[in-house]
Amino acid sequence: MPAAPRAVRVLAPDWNRQVPEALGFPRSHRLLSAKMFEAVIACNHRRSNPLFTVYNAANDFDHARLGLTVSRKVSTRAVVRNRIKRIIRESFRHNRERLIGRDIVVIAKSGAGKASASQIDQSLEQHWQTIVKSCASS
């Protein structure tokens, strides 16, 4: 008779631990107010694909800043909307060194609610590449 499986001990995360700046998403890298969002959208540097519309504008900082909009039109389920936001933040975090000096607003379209994580990541990578190219040419 086979032995019973052993219980796996899972350690609770240390919530008081400080996340290094390079790995986190601090407030200084976020667009927080409606005025900030409106300023980026007013610049009208816009790119769209079936999953996202992305606006970008130059900023006076030595880092990029991100604003997100994922409405209930994307999905009525908060779990899905939050998943999309996490994927967008993670993609931005991995690419923010390429995007220095830009304010970026990402608006999710209804197709994003049904897309897989890899499809979302590919879509965002296309947007990041487009922003980098447009900054290099100007």
Tab-separated table of N, CA, C and O in Angstrom:
chain	number	residue	atom	x	y	z
A	1	MET	N	0.847	-1.170	0.000
A	1	MET	CA	0.000	0.000	0.000
A	1	MET	C	0.900	1.243	0.000
A	1	MET	O	1.807	1.351	0.810
A	2	PRO	N	0.651	2.213	-0.944
A	2	PRO	CA	1.515	3.397	-1.013
A	2	PRO	C	1.321	4.290	0.210
A	2	PRO	O	0.250	4.346	0.801
A	3	ALA	N	2.374	5.000	0.520
A	3	ALA	CA	2.335	5.912	1.662
A	3	ALA	C	1.456	7.117	1.332
A	3	ALA	O	1.357	7.532	0.184
A	4	ALA	N	0.835	7.633	2.346
A	4	ALA	CA	-0.012	8.816	2.165
A	4	ALA	C	0.865	10.018	1.824
A	4	ALA	O	1.996	10.113	2.296
A	5	PRO	N	0.365	10.914	0.973
A	5	PRO	CA	1.176	12.087	0.635
A	5	PRO	C	1.418	12.950	1.874
A	5	PRO	O	0.563	13.074	2.740
A	6	ARG	N	2.608	13.515	1.918
A	6	ARG	CA	2.968	14.345	3.056
A	6	ARG	C	2.370	15.732	2.882
A	6	ARG	O	2.263	16.245	1.778
A	7	ALA	N	1.993	16.321	3.965
A	7	ALA	CA	1.455	17.682	3.926
A	7	ALA	C	2.582	18.661	3.601
A	7	ALA	O	3.706	18.512	4.067
A	8	VAL	N	2.276	19.612	2.785
A	8	VAL	CA	3.252	20.620	2.422
A	8	VAL	C	3.028	21.829	3.319
A	8	VAL	O	1.907	22.312	3.467
A	9	ARG	N	4.088	22.317	3.889
A	9	ARG	CA	3.986	23.466	4.777
A	9	ARG	C	4.233	24.738	3.960
A	9	ARG	O	5.270	24.886	3.332
A	10	VAL	N	3.258	25.613	3.974
A	10	VAL	CA	3.358	26.861	3.237
A	10	VAL	C	3.598	27.985	4.238
A	10	VAL	O	2.850	28.143	5.195
A	11	LEU	N	4.635	28.749	3.985
A	11	LEU	CA	4.934	29.866	4.868
A	11	LEU	C	4.139	31.095	4.448
A	11	LEU	O	4.004	31.383	3.266
A	12	ALA	N	3.619	31.786	5.424
A	12	ALA	CA	2.863	33.004	5.133
A	12	ALA	C	3.818	34.086	4.659
A	12	ALA	O	4.949	34.168	5.116
A	13	PRO	N	3.372	34.916	3.716
A	13	PRO	CA	4.257	35.995	3.240
A	13	PRO	C	4.496	37.018	4.339
A	13	PRO	O	3.657	37.227	5.214
A	14	ASP	N	5.633	37.644	4.284
A	14	ASP	CA	5.969	38.693	5.244
A	14	ASP	C	5.494	40.016	4.666
A	14	ASP	O	6.162	40.637	3.839
A	15	TRP	N	4.315	40.471	5.074
A	15	TRP	CA	3.704	41.663	4.498
A	15	TRP	C	4.435	42.939	4.892
A	15	TRP	O	4.257	43.972	4.265
A	16	ASN	N	5.247	42.889	5.923
A	16	ASN	CA	5.984	44.074	6.363
A	16	ASN	C	7.315	44.240	5.642
A	16	ASN	O	8.010	45.223	5.833
A	17	ARG	N	7.670	43.273	4.824
A	17	ARG	CA	8.935	43.316	4.088
A	17	ARG	C	8.884	44.409	3.040
A	17	ARG	O	7.894	44.601	2.352
A	18	GLN	N	9.957	45.144	2.891
A	18	GLN	CA	10.042	46.208	1.900
A	18	GLN	C	10.368	45.613	0.532
A	18	GLN	O	11.274	44.807	0.406
A	19	VAL	N	9.629	46.034	-0.482
A	19	VAL	CA	9.891	45.600	-1.850
A	19	VAL	C	10.906	46.559	-2.454
A	19	VAL	O	10.723	47.775	-2.382
A	20	PRO	N	11.979	46.059	-3.044
A	20	PRO	CA	12.944	46.965	-3.668
A	20	PRO	C	12.282	47.829	-4.739
A	20	PRO	O	11.359	47.390	-5.418
A	21	GLU	N	12.755	49.064	-4.879
A	21	GLU	CA	12.196	50.013	-5.848
A	21	GLU	C	12.119	49.421	-7.251
A	21	GLU	O	11.169	49.629	-7.984
A	22	ALA	N	13.126	48.648	-7.632
A	22	ALA	CA	13.173	48.086	-8.987
A	22	ALA	C	12.054	47.076	-9.226
A	22	ALA	O	11.653	46.859	-10.358
A	23	LEU	N	11.548	46.464	-8.169
A	23	LEU	CA	10.523	45.438	-8.334
A	23	LEU	C	9.115	45.949	-8.072
A	23	LEU	O	8.152	45.318	-8.445
A	24	GLY	N	8.988	47.082	-7.413
A	24	GLY	CA	7.679	47.568	-7.025
A	24	GLY	C	7.035	48.479	-8.055
A	24	GLY	O	7.531	48.672	-9.163
A	25	PHE	N	5.923	49.046	-7.653
A	25	PHE	CA	5.184	49.998	-8.474
A	25	PHE	C	4.767	51.152	-7.558
A	25	PHE	O	3.621	51.255	-7.136
A	26	PRO	N	5.737	52.019	-7.195
A	26	PRO	CA	5.473	53.067	-6.201
A	26	PRO	C	4.514	54.129	-6.718
A	26	PRO	O	4.274	54.256	-7.924
A	27	ARG	N	3.978	54.921	-5.804
A	27	ARG	CA	3.035	55.983	-6.161
A	27	ARG	C	3.635	56.970	-7.149
A	27	ARG	O	2.928	57.524	-7.990
A	28	SER	N	4.926	57.184	-7.066
A	28	SER	CA	5.571	58.146	-7.964
A	28	SER	C	5.548	57.677	-9.419
A	28	SER	O	5.760	58.474	-10.325
A	29	HIS	N	5.259	56.404	-9.664
A	29	HIS	CA	5.198	55.860	-11.027
A	29	HIS	C	3.763	55.671	-11.506
A	29	HIS	O	3.527	54.986	-12.493
A	30	ARG	N	2.806	56.295	-10.804
A	30	ARG	CA	1.397	56.165	-11.156
A	30	ARG	C	0.799	57.529	-11.500
A	30	ARG	O	1.197	58.548	-10.946
A	31	LEU	N	-0.160	57.516	-12.387
A	31	LEU	CA	-0.990	58.699	-12.623
A	31	LEU	C	-2.169	58.561	-11.670
A	31	LEU	O	-2.915	57.579	-11.737
A	32	LEU	N	-2.339	59.526	-10.784
A	32	LEU	CA	-3.284	59.343	-9.688
A	32	LEU	C	-4.567	60.164	-9.808
A	32	LEU	O	-5.593	59.765	-9.275
A	33	SER	N	-4.523	61.301	-10.475
A	33	SER	CA	-5.697	62.165	-10.485
A	33	SER	C	-6.296	62.264	-11.889
A	33	SER	O	-5.642	61.973	-12.890
A	34	ALA	N	-7.533	62.715	-11.914
A	34	ALA	CA	-8.213	62.900	-13.197
A	34	ALA	C	-7.484	63.934	-14.050
A	34	ALA	O	-7.412	63.790	-15.276
A	35	LYS	N	-6.912	64.950	-13.420
A	35	LYS	CA	-6.173	65.965	-14.173
A	35	LYS	C	-4.961	65.354	-14.881
A	35	LYS	O	-4.641	65.734	-16.005
A	36	MET	N	-4.288	64.438	-14.216
A	36	MET	CA	-3.137	63.778	-14.842
A	36	MET	C	-3.574	62.977	-16.059
A	36	MET	O	-2.935	63.027	-17.107
A	37	PHE	N	-4.666	62.223	-15.929
A	37	PHE	CA	-5.193	61.434	-17.044
A	37	PHE	C	-5.590	62.353	-18.193
A	37	PHE	O	-5.260	62.096	-19.353
A	38	GLU	N	-6.305	63.433	-17.871
A	38	GLU	CA	-6.775	64.358	-18.904
A	38	GLU	C	-5.619	65.008	-19.659
A	38	GLU	O	-5.696	65.207	-20.870
A	39	ALA	N	-4.538	65.318	-18.943
A	39	ALA	CA	-3.381	65.938	-19.592
A	39	ALA	C	-2.747	64.999	-20.609
A	39	ALA	O	-2.346	65.420	-21.694
A	40	VAL	N	-2.659	63.726	-20.271
A	40	VAL	CA	-2.070	62.746	-21.197
A	40	VAL	C	-2.991	62.544	-22.394
A	40	VAL	O	-2.540	62.541	-23.546
A	41	ILE	N	-4.271	62.411	-22.151
A	41	ILE	CA	-5.223	62.179	-23.231
A	41	ILE	C	-5.308	63.408	-24.149
A	41	ILE	O	-5.455	63.280	-25.362
A	42	ALA	N	-5.159	64.604	-23.577
A	42	ALA	CA	-5.222	65.835	-24.370
A	42	ALA	C	-4.075	65.923	-25.378
A	42	ALA	O	-4.223	66.567	-26.421
A	43	CYS	N	-2.938	65.288	-25.100
A	43	CYS	CA	-1.810	65.312	-26.044
A	43	CYS	C	-2.135	64.550	-27.320
A	43	CYS	O	-1.510	64.772	-28.353
A	44	ASN	N	-3.091	63.634	-27.250
A	44	ASN	CA	-3.618	62.920	-28.406
A	44	ASN	C	-2.574	62.091	-29.157
A	44	ASN	O	-2.671	61.914	-30.364
A	45	HIS	N	-1.568	61.590	-28.460
A	45	HIS	CA	-0.655	60.593	-29.044
A	45	HIS	C	-1.272	59.245	-28.691
A	45	HIS	O	-1.045	58.712	-27.606
A	46	ARG	N	-2.056	58.708	-29.611
A	46	ARG	CA	-2.879	57.547	-29.315
A	46	ARG	C	-2.576	56.407	-30.268
A	46	ARG	O	-2.375	56.612	-31.465
A	47	ARG	N	-2.565	55.206	-29.729
A	47	ARG	CA	-2.439	53.981	-30.512
A	47	ARG	C	-3.521	53.012	-30.024
A	47	ARG	O	-3.786	52.945	-28.825
A	48	SER	N	-4.111	52.277	-30.955
A	48	SER	CA	-5.165	51.322	-30.601
A	48	SER	C	-4.929	49.989	-31.271
A	48	SER	O	-4.321	49.910	-32.342
A	49	ASN	N	-5.412	48.958	-30.625
A	49	ASN	CA	-5.526	47.634	-31.214
A	49	ASN	C	-6.779	47.007	-30.614
A	49	ASN	O	-7.469	47.668	-29.837
A	50	PRO	N	-7.123	45.777	-30.931
A	50	PRO	CA	-8.395	45.222	-30.431
A	50	PRO	C	-8.517	45.122	-28.911
A	50	PRO	O	-9.625	45.065	-28.389
A	51	LEU	N	-7.404	45.132	-28.184
A	51	LEU	CA	-7.478	44.966	-26.734
A	51	LEU	C	-7.334	46.269	-25.946
A	51	LEU	O	-7.938	46.418	-24.885
A	52	PHE	N	-6.526	47.219	-26.447
A	52	PHE	CA	-6.234	48.415	-25.667
A	52	PHE	C	-6.132	49.658	-26.543
A	52	PHE	O	-5.739	49.584	-27.704
A	53	THR	N	-6.437	50.791	-25.939
A	53	THR	CA	-6.080	52.090	-26.487
A	53	THR	C	-5.056	52.658	-25.517
A	53	THR	O	-5.286	52.678	-24.304
A	54	VAL	N	-3.924	53.110	-26.048
A	54	VAL	CA	-2.847	53.622	-25.206
A	54	VAL	C	-2.514	55.043	-25.631
A	54	VAL	O	-2.236	55.311	-26.798
A	55	TYR	N	-2.589	55.961	-24.672
A	55	TYR	CA	-2.191	57.350	-24.874
A	55	TYR	C	-0.842	57.547	-24.202
A	55	TYR	O	-0.568	56.942	-23.167
A	56	ASN	N	-0.003	58.418	-24.768
A	56	ASN	CA	1.258	58.725	-24.102
A	56	ASN	C	1.621	60.173	-24.330
A	56	ASN	O	1.219	60.779	-25.315
A	57	ALA	N	2.359	60.715	-23.366
A	57	ALA	CA	2.816	62.101	-23.428
A	57	ALA	C	4.142	62.193	-22.693
A	57	ALA	O	4.435	61.366	-21.819
A	58	ALA	N	4.929	63.182	-23.053
A	58	ALA	CA	6.209	63.385	-22.369
A	58	ALA	C	5.950	63.919	-20.963
A	58	ALA	O	4.982	64.622	-20.713
A	59	ASN	N	6.850	63.547	-20.037
A	59	ASN	CA	6.801	64.131	-18.697
A	59	ASN	C	8.180	64.670	-18.338
A	59	ASN	O	9.145	64.458	-19.067
A	60	ASP	N	8.266	65.367	-17.236
A	60	ASP	CA	9.525	65.996	-16.823
A	60	ASP	C	10.263	65.183	-15.771
A	60	ASP	O	11.112	65.718	-15.061
A	61	PHE	N	9.957	63.909	-15.671
A	61	PHE	CA	10.562	63.060	-14.639
A	61	PHE	C	11.583	62.122	-15.258
A	61	PHE	O	11.632	61.936	-16.471
A	62	ASP	N	12.372	61.495	-14.410
A	62	ASP	CA	13.359	60.526	-14.885
A	62	ASP	C	12.804	59.104	-14.856
A	62	ASP	O	13.549	58.137	-14.835
A	63	HIS	N	11.480	58.991	-14.834
A	63	HIS	CA	10.825	57.684	-14.869
A	63	HIS	C	9.486	57.809	-15.594
A	63	HIS	O	8.966	58.902	-15.775
A	64	ALA	N	8.967	56.679	-16.007
A	64	ALA	CA	7.659	56.646	-16.665
A	64	ALA	C	6.569	56.532	-15.602
A	64	ALA	O	6.804	56.026	-14.506
A	65	ARG	N	5.376	57.013	-15.959
A	65	ARG	CA	4.235	56.887	-15.057
A	65	ARG	C	3.088	56.233	-15.821
A	65	ARG	O	2.931	56.446	-17.024
A	66	LEU	N	2.284	55.447	-15.106
A	66	LEU	CA	1.217	54.662	-15.731
A	66	LEU	C	-0.126	54.978	-15.096
A	66	LEU	O	-0.240	55.065	-13.874
A	67	GLY	N	-1.146	55.099	-15.941
A	67	GLY	CA	-2.526	55.203	-15.499
A	67	GLY	C	-3.341	54.116	-16.181
A	67	GLY	O	-3.119	53.815	-17.354
A	68	LEU	N	-4.283	53.517	-15.456
A	68	LEU	CA	-5.081	52.397	-15.990
A	68	LEU	C	-6.556	52.719	-15.924
A	68	LEU	O	-7.030	53.310	-14.950
A	69	THR	N	-7.276	52.280	-16.942
A	69	THR	CA	-8.728	52.334	-16.934
A	69	THR	C	-9.242	51.001	-17.471
A	69	THR	O	-8.992	50.661	-18.624
A	70	VAL	N	-9.917	50.265	-16.594
A	70	VAL	CA	-10.538	48.998	-16.985
A	70	VAL	C	-11.969	49.054	-16.470
A	70	VAL	O	-12.225	48.828	-15.294
A	71	SER	N	-12.901	49.377	-17.345
A	71	SER	CA	-14.288	49.607	-16.935
A	71	SER	C	-15.101	48.313	-16.910
A	71	SER	O	-14.644	47.255	-17.348
A	72	ARG	N	-16.333	48.440	-16.458
A	72	ARG	CA	-17.233	47.285	-16.425
A	72	ARG	C	-17.680	46.858	-17.813
A	72	ARG	O	-18.226	45.778	-17.979
A	73	LYS	N	-17.428	47.683	-18.823
A	73	LYS	CA	-17.703	47.260	-20.198
A	73	LYS	C	-16.755	46.135	-20.611
A	73	LYS	O	-17.091	45.324	-21.463
A	74	VAL	N	-15.581	46.103	-19.997
A	74	VAL	CA	-14.605	45.051	-20.287
A	74	VAL	C	-15.098	43.734	-19.703
A	74	VAL	O	-15.080	42.704	-20.366
A	75	SER	N	-15.521	43.766	-18.462
A	75	SER	CA	-16.091	42.594	-17.808
A	75	SER	C	-16.899	43.061	-16.606
A	75	SER	O	-16.483	43.993	-15.901
A	76	THR	N	-18.015	42.419	-16.368
A	76	THR	CA	-18.813	42.777	-15.194
A	76	THR	C	-18.207	42.192	-13.923
A	76	THR	O	-18.572	42.592	-12.829
A	77	ARG	N	-17.279	41.259	-14.087
A	77	ARG	CA	-16.658	40.600	-12.940
A	77	ARG	C	-15.392	41.333	-12.513
A	77	ARG	O	-14.449	41.485	-13.288
A	78	ALA	N	-15.358	41.758	-11.257
A	78	ALA	CA	-14.203	42.485	-10.726
A	78	ALA	C	-12.936	41.638	-10.782
A	78	ALA	O	-11.837	42.164	-10.980
A	79	VAL	N	-13.076	40.341	-10.632
A	79	VAL	CA	-11.915	39.444	-10.672
A	79	VAL	C	-11.201	39.565	-12.019
A	79	VAL	O	-9.971	39.634	-12.087
A	80	VAL	N	-11.966	39.606	-13.080
A	80	VAL	CA	-11.394	39.705	-14.422
A	80	VAL	C	-10.749	41.070	-14.619
A	80	VAL	O	-9.631	41.178	-15.137
A	81	ARG	N	-11.427	42.133	-14.191
A	81	ARG	CA	-10.861	43.474	-14.333
A	81	ARG	C	-9.562	43.617	-13.543
A	81	ARG	O	-8.586	44.181	-14.048
A	82	ASN	N	-9.524	43.086	-12.344
A	82	ASN	CA	-8.308	43.163	-11.526
A	82	ASN	C	-7.174	42.347	-12.130
A	82	ASN	O	-6.012	42.756	-12.082
A	83	ARG	N	-7.497	41.208	-12.731
A	83	ARG	CA	-6.479	40.387	-13.396
A	83	ARG	C	-5.848	41.157	-14.550
A	83	ARG	O	-4.631	41.173	-14.714
A	84	ILE	N	-6.677	41.835	-15.329
A	84	ILE	CA	-6.173	42.636	-16.448
A	84	ILE	C	-5.253	43.739	-15.926
A	84	ILE	O	-4.172	43.966	-16.470
A	85	LYS	N	-5.656	44.402	-14.852
A	85	LYS	CA	-4.819	45.465	-14.282
A	85	LYS	C	-3.479	44.923	-13.796
A	85	LYS	O	-2.444	45.561	-14.011
A	86	ARG	N	-3.486	43.766	-13.160
A	86	ARG	CA	-2.221	43.164	-12.689
A	86	ARG	C	-1.292	42.850	-13.855
A	86	ARG	O	-0.090	43.097	-13.790
A	87	ILE	N	-1.847	42.321	-14.938
A	87	ILE	CA	-1.032	41.986	-16.108
A	87	ILE	C	-0.449	43.256	-16.735
A	87	ILE	O	0.723	43.295	-17.109
A	88	ILE	N	-1.263	44.307	-16.823
A	88	ILE	CA	-0.780	45.569	-17.388
A	88	ILE	C	0.339	46.140	-16.526
A	88	ILE	O	1.384	46.547	-17.030
A	89	ARG	N	0.136	46.168	-15.213
A	89	ARG	CA	1.175	46.695	-14.314
A	89	ARG	C	2.469	45.907	-14.424
A	89	ARG	O	3.560	46.489	-14.433
A	90	GLU	N	2.354	44.604	-14.501
A	90	GLU	CA	3.558	43.765	-14.594
A	90	GLU	C	4.287	44.015	-15.908
A	90	GLU	O	5.512	44.120	-15.937
A	91	SER	N	3.553	44.136	-17.000
A	91	SER	CA	4.169	44.422	-18.284
A	91	SER	C	4.860	45.787	-18.255
A	91	SER	O	5.988	45.936	-18.732
A	92	PHE	N	4.194	46.767	-17.670
A	92	PHE	CA	4.789	48.103	-17.549
A	92	PHE	C	6.055	48.043	-16.689
A	92	PHE	O	7.072	48.643	-17.025
A	93	ARG	N	5.989	47.318	-15.594
A	93	ARG	CA	7.134	47.224	-14.683
A	93	ARG	C	8.350	46.644	-15.391
A	93	ARG	O	9.473	47.104	-15.206
A	94	HIS	N	8.143	45.665	-16.247
A	94	HIS	CA	9.247	45.041	-16.975
A	94	HIS	C	9.789	45.937	-18.094
A	94	HIS	O	10.914	45.752	-18.530
A	95	ASN	N	8.990	46.879	-18.558
A	95	ASN	CA	9.394	47.711	-19.699
A	95	ASN	C	9.624	49.176	-19.354
A	95	ASN	O	9.915	49.973	-20.233
A	96	ARG	N	9.504	49.548	-18.099
A	96	ARG	CA	9.554	50.970	-17.772
A	96	ARG	C	10.908	51.624	-18.011
A	96	ARG	O	10.979	52.828	-18.198
A	97	GLU	N	11.979	50.840	-18.048
A	97	GLU	CA	13.290	51.427	-18.362
A	97	GLU	C	13.335	51.937	-19.807
A	97	GLU	O	14.022	52.896	-20.100
A	98	ARG	N	12.598	51.284	-20.687
A	98	ARG	CA	12.522	51.711	-22.092
A	98	ARG	C	11.618	52.923	-22.264
A	98	ARG	O	11.704	53.628	-23.266
A	99	LEU	N	10.734	53.164	-21.301
A	99	LEU	CA	9.693	54.176	-21.431
A	99	LEU	C	9.973	55.426	-20.590
A	99	LEU	O	9.061	56.209	-20.326
A	100	ILE	N	11.203	55.617	-20.178
A	100	ILE	CA	11.556	56.732	-19.292
A	100	ILE	C	11.114	58.055	-19.910
A	100	ILE	O	11.270	58.291	-21.109
A	101	GLY	N	10.548	58.922	-19.055
A	101	GLY	CA	10.142	60.248	-19.496
A	101	GLY	C	8.789	60.297	-20.177
A	101	GLY	O	8.474	61.266	-20.864
A	102	ARG	N	7.961	59.265	-19.997
A	102	ARG	CA	6.638	59.226	-20.631
A	102	ARG	C	5.565	59.019	-19.572
A	102	ARG	O	5.758	58.300	-18.597
A	103	ASP	N	4.429	59.650	-19.767
A	103	ASP	CA	3.208	59.351	-19.026
A	103	ASP	C	2.351	58.523	-19.964
A	103	ASP	O	2.173	58.883	-21.127
A	104	ILE	N	1.822	57.424	-19.450
A	104	ILE	CA	1.080	56.488	-20.297
A	104	ILE	C	-0.266	56.177	-19.647
A	104	ILE	O	-0.328	55.885	-18.455
A	105	VAL	N	-1.330	56.244	-20.438
A	105	VAL	CA	-2.659	55.845	-19.993
A	105	VAL	C	-3.098	54.675	-20.851
A	105	VAL	O	-3.125	54.771	-22.079
A	106	VAL	N	-3.422	53.558	-20.210
A	106	VAL	CA	-3.886	52.355	-20.902
A	106	VAL	C	-5.376	52.196	-20.612
A	106	VAL	O	-5.779	52.112	-19.448
A	107	ILE	N	-6.169	52.158	-21.670
A	107	ILE	CA	-7.612	51.962	-21.548
A	107	ILE	C	-7.953	50.619	-22.174
A	107	ILE	O	-7.709	50.397	-23.359
A	108	ALA	N	-8.489	49.720	-21.368
A	108	ALA	CA	-8.830	48.382	-21.851
A	108	ALA	C	-10.136	48.432	-22.645
A	108	ALA	O	-11.072	49.149	-22.287
A	109	LYS	N	-10.165	47.664	-23.725
A	109	LYS	CA	-11.381	47.512	-24.526
A	109	LYS	C	-12.067	46.210	-24.134
A	109	LYS	O	-11.497	45.374	-23.431
A	110	SER	N	-13.271	46.007	-24.636
A	110	SER	CA	-14.060	44.840	-24.233
A	110	SER	C	-13.385	43.517	-24.587
A	110	SER	O	-13.588	42.523	-23.909
A	111	GLY	N	-12.556	43.497	-25.641
A	111	GLY	CA	-11.867	42.266	-26.011
A	111	GLY	C	-10.862	41.796	-24.976
A	111	GLY	O	-10.537	40.610	-24.904
A	112	ALA	N	-10.374	42.697	-24.143
A	112	ALA	CA	-9.377	42.333	-23.133
A	112	ALA	C	-9.951	41.395	-22.078
A	112	ALA	O	-9.220	40.590	-21.493
A	113	GLY	N	-11.244	41.474	-21.848
A	113	GLY	CA	-11.869	40.611	-20.847
A	113	GLY	C	-11.851	39.148	-21.225
A	113	GLY	O	-11.859	38.272	-20.356
A	114	LYS	N	-11.800	38.851	-22.512
A	114	LYS	CA	-11.813	37.462	-22.980
A	114	LYS	C	-10.434	36.980	-23.407
A	114	LYS	O	-10.256	35.822	-23.763
A	115	ALA	N	-9.444	37.865	-23.380
A	115	ALA	CA	-8.101	37.522	-23.855
A	115	ALA	C	-7.306	36.796	-22.773
A	115	ALA	O	-7.521	37.004	-21.582
A	116	SER	N	-6.379	35.966	-23.229
A	116	SER	CA	-5.491	35.273	-22.293
A	116	SER	C	-4.387	36.225	-21.854
A	116	SER	O	-4.169	37.278	-22.451
A	117	ALA	N	-3.672	35.831	-20.825
A	117	ALA	CA	-2.574	36.660	-20.312
A	117	ALA	C	-1.501	36.869	-21.373
A	117	ALA	O	-0.956	37.972	-21.514
A	118	SER	N	-1.202	35.840	-22.144
A	118	SER	CA	-0.170	35.978	-23.168
A	118	SER	C	-0.630	36.913	-24.298
A	118	SER	O	0.169	37.680	-24.831
A	119	GLN	N	-1.906	36.876	-24.655
A	119	GLN	CA	-2.423	37.790	-25.672
A	119	GLN	C	-2.359	39.238	-25.186
A	119	GLN	O	-1.987	40.133	-25.942
A	120	ILE	N	-2.698	39.449	-23.919
A	120	ILE	CA	-2.627	40.788	-23.339
A	120	ILE	C	-1.188	41.273	-23.335
A	120	ILE	O	-0.891	42.406	-23.718
A	121	ASP	N	-0.273	40.407	-22.931
A	121	ASP	CA	1.141	40.776	-22.866
A	121	ASP	C	1.687	41.106	-24.257
A	121	ASP	O	2.424	42.084	-24.426
A	122	GLN	N	1.322	40.325	-25.270
A	122	GLN	CA	1.768	40.597	-26.643
A	122	GLN	C	1.224	41.932	-27.141
A	122	GLN	O	1.937	42.706	-27.785
A	123	SER	N	-0.037	42.197	-26.843
A	123	SER	CA	-0.652	43.455	-27.260
A	123	SER	C	0.068	44.643	-26.627
A	123	SER	O	0.388	45.630	-27.298
A	124	LEU	N	0.354	44.543	-25.340
A	124	LEU	CA	1.047	45.628	-24.650
A	124	LEU	C	2.474	45.786	-25.160
A	124	LEU	O	2.960	46.907	-25.298
A	125	GLU	N	3.141	44.677	-25.452
A	125	GLU	CA	4.508	44.760	-25.982
A	125	GLU	C	4.527	45.527	-27.297
A	125	GLU	O	5.430	46.333	-27.541
A	126	GLN	N	3.515	45.322	-28.133
A	126	GLN	CA	3.417	46.085	-29.381
A	126	GLN	C	3.275	47.584	-29.094
A	126	GLN	O	3.900	48.411	-29.746
A	127	HIS	N	2.461	47.907	-28.096
A	127	HIS	CA	2.287	49.312	-27.734
A	127	HIS	C	3.582	49.908	-27.202
A	127	HIS	O	3.954	51.025	-27.560
A	128	TRP	N	4.283	49.169	-26.339
A	128	TRP	CA	5.540	49.695	-25.781
A	128	TRP	C	6.553	49.935	-26.904
A	128	TRP	O	7.237	50.959	-26.915
A	129	GLN	N	6.645	49.008	-27.846
A	129	GLN	CA	7.574	49.172	-28.958
A	129	GLN	C	7.223	50.403	-29.785
A	129	GLN	O	8.106	51.163	-30.203
A	130	THR	N	5.948	50.620	-30.019
A	130	THR	CA	5.500	51.779	-30.793
A	130	THR	C	5.849	53.081	-30.076
A	130	THR	O	6.318	54.038	-30.707
A	131	ILE	N	5.659	53.111	-28.774
A	131	ILE	CA	5.996	54.310	-28.002
A	131	ILE	C	7.483	54.583	-28.045
A	131	ILE	O	7.911	55.719	-28.257
A	132	VAL	N	8.287	53.532	-27.877
A	132	VAL	CA	9.752	53.699	-27.912
A	132	VAL	C	10.196	54.221	-29.282
A	132	VAL	O	11.016	55.129	-29.380
A	133	LYS	N	9.639	53.649	-30.362
A	133	LYS	CA	9.998	54.097	-31.719
A	133	LYS	C	9.593	55.554	-31.945
A	133	LYS	O	10.345	56.324	-32.533
A	134	SER	N	8.393	55.925	-31.507
A	134	SER	CA	7.944	57.298	-31.725
A	134	SER	C	8.784	58.297	-30.924
A	134	SER	O	9.011	59.412	-31.372
A	135	CYS	N	9.248	57.887	-29.754
A	135	CYS	CA	10.109	58.768	-28.955
A	135	CYS	C	11.488	58.902	-29.603
A	135	CYS	O	12.089	59.974	-29.556
A	136	ALA	N	11.990	57.834	-30.175
A	136	ALA	CA	13.312	57.868	-30.788
A	136	ALA	C	13.321	58.725	-32.050
A	136	ALA	O	14.302	59.389	-32.357
A	137	SER	N	12.211	58.733	-32.775
A	137	SER	CA	12.157	59.496	-34.017
A	137	SER	C	11.925	60.979	-33.785
A	137	SER	O	12.187	61.800	-34.648
A	138	SER	N	11.417	61.342	-32.589
A	138	SER	CA	11.152	62.768	-32.340
A	138	SER	C	12.257	63.451	-31.576
A	138	SER	O	13.233	62.963	-31.231
